[in-house]
Amino acid sequence: MKSLPGKLVWVEHASPDPAEASRFYGALFGWEVSLMDIGGETYQVIMNAGLGMGGYRHAQQGEPCNWGIYLSVADVDQSFAQALVGGASPCMEPRDFPPVGRGATLLDPVGAMFSIWRGNADDAPDASVPTGHWCWHELHATDDDRALQFYETLFGLSHDSMPAGEGSYYILKDGEVGRGGLIRNPGGAGPSLWLSYVLVTDVDASARKAESLGAEISSPPEDIPGIGRYATVRDPQGGLFALFLPERQ
């Protein structure tokens, strides 16, 4: 089984009402749901263009609504132990999720939650994604230097950087393949969190539609010169995500 360390392989929505989350995102993006038995429990798999790309689950007591990321590793137990040595804190110890794989969840050294995953099948090869799919994710960190060192060490990644405001925007890379972004929160303020982006054909129209469905626009549509156009949205239950359309080359 082939794994691509650091690759985003799953994004999961946790909320008090997964059925409501499914209705909202189904109306916004046309996502569908396929039910799957995982470890004896029914799990809602998010389907887009016939591909599973995430899931909906009930949030645990005291857990705010969120989109959680799963990053691929070759060995969950080994990476979990390495993450703890690197300053992470455990949220969920390594466990099996039959028949799909093994995973664990941690808080990284700057306080952002993430999961590591080893599927029972090969990771999908790196390729362009269809509209409505997750197309990017980035860490907004209270301490970019510490976060960069942690993720590079844990996943064996390198990085490129570019100016961004008063600091830098880092692109975590596996060879020449971008695995995600990293940027320091203004003033180093908290909280640290991972933000995932959905590929759309019209950021402004998607933002308006999200708002009409009860979402809140956290940051209105804006161009990033040479990159594309984006907006950030908080869904009706409080989950934060982003819309993105790349600039035509």
XYZ file of C-alpha atoms in Angstrom:
249
model
C 0.000 0.000 0.000
C 1.420 3.354 -1.039
C 1.155 6.401 1.210
C 2.023 9.997 0.333
C 3.214 11.527 3.635
C 1.574 14.830 4.476
C -1.071 14.552 1.748
C -4.569 15.711 2.689
C -6.668 12.554 2.360
C -9.877 13.391 4.248
C -11.750 16.354 5.742
C -14.387 15.730 8.411
C -17.157 17.992 9.687
C -18.004 17.688 13.390
C -21.192 19.362 14.590
C -24.137 18.935 16.965
C -26.377 18.195 13.951
C -24.735 16.273 11.078
C -28.060 16.064 9.226
C -28.298 19.859 9.163
C -24.680 20.088 8.011
C -25.460 17.667 5.184
C -28.457 19.755 4.098
C -26.439 22.978 4.076
C -23.470 21.662 2.109
C -25.684 19.642 -0.198
C -27.571 22.806 -1.121
C -24.371 24.848 -1.446
C -22.099 22.470 -3.360
C -24.341 19.619 -4.467
C -22.529 17.194 -2.164
C -24.255 13.881 -1.574
C -23.989 11.397 1.292
C -23.226 7.696 1.193
C -23.703 5.659 4.374
C -20.894 3.306 5.362
C -20.372 0.912 8.254
C -17.097 1.725 10.012
C -16.295 -0.284 13.114
C -19.942 -1.177 13.621
C -21.175 2.424 13.404
C -22.911 4.184 10.517
C -20.748 6.935 9.037
C -21.857 9.609 6.561
C -19.361 9.845 3.700
C -19.392 13.085 1.691
C -19.494 12.344 -2.040
C -18.573 14.808 -4.779
C -18.380 13.856 -8.452
C -18.657 10.216 -7.397
C -15.650 10.428 -5.063
C -15.574 10.162 -1.277
C -13.801 13.237 0.099
C -14.854 13.602 3.718
C -17.522 12.869 6.254
C -19.989 14.183 8.803
C -19.943 13.140 12.462
C -21.430 14.216 15.776
C -19.179 16.565 17.723
C -18.032 15.302 21.094
C -19.263 17.044 24.226
C -17.673 20.487 24.430
C -16.194 20.254 20.918
C -17.002 23.285 18.738
C -18.222 22.773 15.195
C -15.203 22.362 12.943
C -13.725 20.897 9.786
C -10.906 18.528 10.767
C -8.122 17.440 8.419
C -6.558 13.987 7.988
C -2.970 13.812 6.724
C -1.442 10.629 5.342
C 1.365 8.766 7.098
C 3.054 5.432 6.444
C 2.710 4.263 10.068
C 0.158 5.843 12.416
C 1.699 4.552 15.649
C 5.209 5.629 14.728
C 4.069 9.082 13.567
C 1.905 9.499 16.671
C 4.890 8.814 18.924
C 7.075 11.154 16.860
C 4.446 13.914 17.073
C 4.373 13.646 20.869
C 8.160 13.950 21.002
C 7.839 17.025 18.772
C 5.528 18.759 21.239
C 2.049 17.645 20.154
C -0.660 16.609 22.619
C -2.857 13.512 22.192
C -6.583 13.847 21.504
C -7.296 10.311 20.279
C -4.814 7.456 20.568
C -4.142 5.348 17.450
C -7.055 3.043 16.676
C -8.418 0.979 13.823
C -11.481 1.982 11.819
C -12.365 -1.254 10.023
C -12.466 -1.761 7.137
C -10.942 1.543 5.962
C -7.781 2.228 7.961
C -6.088 3.383 11.150
C -5.915 6.904 12.554
C -5.150 9.173 15.493
C -5.828 12.800 16.420
C -3.546 15.355 18.060
C -3.129 19.014 18.918
C 0.051 20.309 17.313
C 2.539 22.413 19.343
C 0.694 25.646 18.464
C -2.727 24.238 19.412
C -4.256 23.273 16.048
C -6.070 19.948 15.837
C -5.177 17.499 13.070
C -5.426 13.778 12.422
C -3.020 11.290 10.896
C -4.270 8.447 8.743
C -3.102 5.235 7.101
C -5.693 3.840 4.742
C -6.098 0.190 3.850
C -5.792 1.210 0.194
C -3.212 3.279 -1.667
C -3.450 7.051 -1.384
C -4.947 8.560 -4.523
C -2.218 9.921 -6.810
C -1.674 13.669 -6.895
C -3.919 15.141 -9.581
C -6.227 18.055 -10.299
C -9.566 17.900 -8.492
C -13.126 18.501 -9.750
C -15.208 21.522 -8.827
C -16.676 21.113 -5.359
C -13.641 19.224 -4.049
C -11.147 20.240 -1.398
C -8.314 21.931 -3.269
C -6.057 23.404 -0.554
C -5.609 23.679 3.196
C -3.485 25.938 5.334
C -2.522 26.338 8.960
C -3.133 29.698 10.628
C -0.652 29.556 13.504
C 0.233 31.550 16.587
C 3.903 30.649 15.999
C 4.808 29.968 12.373
C 8.429 29.013 13.052
C 7.489 26.350 15.580
C 4.672 24.997 13.429
C 6.871 24.865 10.332
C 9.565 22.884 12.128
C 6.989 20.468 13.566
C 5.233 19.608 10.293
C 8.421 19.424 8.244
C 9.950 17.017 10.756
C 6.825 14.883 11.188
C 6.059 14.433 7.485
C 9.504 14.856 5.940
C 8.508 18.009 4.068
C 10.361 21.092 2.858
C 8.963 24.543 2.098
C 8.932 27.566 -0.153
C 7.987 31.013 1.118
C 6.605 34.268 -0.215
C 5.871 37.668 1.363
C 2.451 37.944 3.028
C 1.539 41.115 4.891
C 4.089 41.700 7.637
C 5.375 38.136 7.463
C 5.659 35.161 5.124
C 3.372 32.550 3.629
C 4.935 29.094 3.589
C 4.082 26.299 1.179
C 4.824 22.889 2.654
C 6.180 20.608 -0.067
C 6.868 16.947 -0.733
C 9.432 17.271 -3.493
C 7.778 19.699 -5.906
C 4.222 18.901 -4.782
C 2.510 21.407 -2.492
C 1.011 19.726 0.567
C -0.459 22.775 2.307
C 0.122 26.322 3.448
C 1.188 27.908 6.723
C 0.916 31.503 7.886
C 1.258 33.316 11.197
C -1.881 34.861 12.635
C -1.673 38.678 12.777
C 0.189 39.589 15.934
C 0.519 35.914 16.796
C -3.037 35.920 18.137
C -4.957 32.687 18.614
C -6.415 30.330 17.984
C -4.324 28.206 15.647
C -6.412 26.233 13.160
C -6.376 24.458 9.817
C -8.538 26.054 7.108
C -9.650 23.981 4.104
C -10.631 25.397 0.694
C -13.337 24.188 -1.704
C -12.813 24.689 -5.445
C -15.686 26.678 -6.992
C -16.413 28.277 -10.359
C -17.520 31.638 -8.906
C -16.401 32.718 -5.436
C -18.796 35.668 -5.225
C -21.840 33.647 -6.286
C -20.951 30.818 -3.900
C -20.503 33.272 -1.029
C -23.892 34.850 -1.725
C -25.527 31.430 -1.878
C -23.893 30.369 1.391
C -25.186 33.532 3.049
C -28.697 32.901 1.717
C -28.534 29.435 3.311
C -27.750 30.898 6.729
C -23.951 31.089 6.692
C -21.861 34.062 7.790
C -19.212 35.546 5.501
C -16.091 35.771 7.662
C -13.996 37.481 5.000
C -15.605 38.727 1.773
C -14.366 37.712 -1.686
C -10.900 39.056 -2.369
C -8.233 38.599 -5.035
C -4.741 37.313 -4.291
C -2.683 38.647 -7.225
C -1.161 35.840 -9.235
C -2.965 33.181 -7.169
C -6.746 33.490 -7.370
C -9.871 34.686 -5.581
C -11.126 33.452 -2.218
C -13.557 34.043 0.625
C -13.957 32.483 4.061
C -17.332 31.338 5.328
C -18.709 30.144 8.666
C -21.542 27.659 8.193
C -24.798 27.907 10.203
C -23.342 25.719 12.983
C -20.035 27.598 13.122
C -17.721 25.482 10.955
C -15.156 27.597 9.095
C -14.168 26.852 5.489
C -13.004 28.752 2.418
C -14.012 29.127 -1.223
C -11.361 29.345 -3.920
C -11.034 29.911 -7.661
C -7.491 29.906 -9.077
C -6.399 32.680 -11.387
C -6.224 31.646 -15.015
C -2.639 31.215 -16.127
